[in-house]
Every structure is written in structure tokens, then in C-alpha cells.
Amino acid sequence: MTSAYTDVDTTAAAGVYPPQEDSHLLIDVLVAAGLAPGARVADLCTGSGVVAVAAAQAGAAEVAAFDICPQAVAHARRNASAAGVDVAVHRGSWARAIEFAPFDVVVANPPYVPQAPVDDTDSIPRDAGPSQAWNAGADGRMILDPMCAAAPLLLDEGGTMLVVHSECSDVHRTLAALRAQGMRAEVVAQQLIPFGPVMTARAEWLTRAGLLEPGCELERIVVVRADAP
Ligand SMILES: C[S@@+](CC[C@H](N)C(=O)[O-])C[C@H]1O[C@@H](n2cnc3c(N)ncnc32)[C@H](O)[C@@H]1O
């Protein structure tokens, strides 16, 4: 799938994650599912704001976006303004969204790449974006676990969460965590993509850690959809 909603400056602003396959897969699912029109939407780790802007362009009634990185916040605000849409971009943890809840739709492309014990930042090209955009602890779940746990606090009755992440960060755990809270959860989209610079740098360690099949040269990214009762 390719996103029709790329009305955002995709050149990497210094220190901001440039929209990539995961960003576009998430947007495609959001738009194809028809979830945005009239909805209150939260974009939890907004980066450039590409997903938040797409939600607004797809007819969301309100969009709130969150990021801990000041450069991302400034870039997302510029992109929303250039696209002529209203997005309230808040600086701070994704968890701040709980203050503004409940939402009809929550979207997230959080950091999800498992992090090697040795700091490898210098071996990763700068245009991959800042390490806080991908590093997510040894199992890749540093943000995913608390985000899944917070889903009922974020969503209105009947609301929907869409989260994109890699198979390396344990899709079954995401599904189990969301189902354990009484939500319906399933993988609704997936894509095999060539390794980007971060996966390339970490492939050997990920394989040794048992997080990647030996010899694997493609990464499967998925979108998990969870619906609140
Ligand atoms: C993979 S990027 C996704 C950016 C954008 N949503 C996209 O799809 O292109 C993850 C973003 O999460 C932000 N981030 C990292 N930790 C965060 C946290 N605890 N709370 C909010 N944002 C966070 C990073 O600064 C980065 O902009």
C-alpha cells in the first residue's frame, strides 16, 4: 500500500524521524478503515506529524499529537500549518494524552527497535533520525508495553487504537496485552521491507538475541488494531 497522504515535508529536519514505510502503512490503515472522519484522534509519538496531518486531512474533528522531542514538536507544527490543518501538538510523553482522553482513535508509531547492549549510534547514518525515535530497550517494548496497558485510559467506548511495529518487538505480546484488557485485537496490515540503517546495524545482534531469523534480510512490520468494548 502507498499512502495518498504525504502532504508533509519529508526531508529529514535535523533530529526528526523522516516518514518511512511504518509511517505510511499506519496512515494507509487509518484512511482505508475510514476511522478518521468526525473522530477525536490522538497521535502518540508524532515525529514530523505525518500521521496527525493525515488524520486531519482525512476529516478528523480534532487531532492532538504528542512527542518528547522539541525539534519534532516544532516540525510537526510547521507541517500542520503548511498543510492548512489544525493539529494541537503537545511537547511531552505520549502518556500526557491520558490528560486529554478519551479519544475515538489513537494512532502510534512508537520507538520499537530492540536496543543492543553496546551503544551503536555512531554506526547508524544521521538521516535515519534520532536514536530516541527507534531505541526501545532490549526487547523493543519499552514504550509498547505501557502504551498497550494505557489503551483503556486513552480510548472512549468503542474507540480504536492502531499501533505499528516490527516483528522483532513481539507482535504476539502486543495482541495479548490488548486482549487482556478486554479489547478485540488483531493484525490488520503487514509489509515486508528491506532493512533500514538501524536494522542493518543491529541484524547480527538481533539474530544472536533470537529476535530475528538467521539469514533474514527483510523486516516484517505490522499494524495492530485494537477495538475497545
Ligand atoms: C518512529 S518515530 C515516529 C514518527 C511519526 N509518527 C511517523 O510515523 O513518522 C517515533 C517518535 O516517538 C518519539 N518519542 C520517543 N519516545 C517518546 C515518548 N516517551 N513519548 C512521546 N514521544 C516519544 C520520538 O521523538 C519520535 O519522534
XYZ file of C-alpha atoms and ligand atoms in Angstrom, residues 17-20 22-23 26 43-51 66-69 72 92-95 109-112 130 132-134 143, ligand 1:
61
model
C 12.338 10.911 12.238
C 11.641 11.165 8.493
C 8.368 9.446 7.496
C 9.127 5.889 6.404
C 5.945 2.269 9.025
C 4.522 5.799 8.946
C -0.154 3.258 9.581
C -1.162 10.612 17.566
C 1.069 9.461 20.404
C 4.624 9.701 19.007
C 4.127 12.209 16.263
C 7.665 12.975 14.987
C 7.176 15.021 11.793
C 3.431 14.949 12.406
C 2.833 12.991 9.207
C 0.194 10.702 10.738
C 2.498 14.281 21.347
C 6.284 13.987 21.190
C 9.079 14.309 23.719
C 11.441 15.853 21.189
C 9.768 17.099 16.348
C 5.851 15.625 26.294
C 5.476 11.922 26.766
C 2.770 10.027 24.885
C 1.311 9.354 28.345
C 4.292 4.624 15.531
C 6.388 4.416 18.698
C 10.080 3.596 19.058
C 10.155 -0.221 18.802
C 17.432 10.482 16.253
C 15.089 8.178 20.601
C 12.836 7.585 17.597
C 13.758 3.883 17.414
C 7.058 2.096 25.011
C 9.323 6.059 14.927
S 9.151 7.798 15.217
C 7.530 8.035 14.513
C 7.285 9.419 13.989
C 5.988 9.595 13.175
N 4.814 9.283 13.958
C 5.990 8.749 11.945
O 5.200 7.798 11.871
O 6.779 9.024 11.022
C 8.883 7.800 16.970
C 8.739 9.184 17.614
O 8.466 8.970 19.008
C 9.076 9.991 19.756
N 9.172 9.505 21.150
C 10.126 8.712 21.718
N 9.810 8.443 22.989
C 8.635 9.086 23.241
C 7.798 9.197 24.390
N 8.103 8.576 25.542
N 6.672 9.936 24.301
C 6.353 10.586 23.137
N 7.112 10.525 22.022
C 8.228 9.773 22.067
C 10.382 10.261 19.049
O 10.876 11.538 19.370
C 9.947 10.102 17.571
O 9.589 11.343 17.043
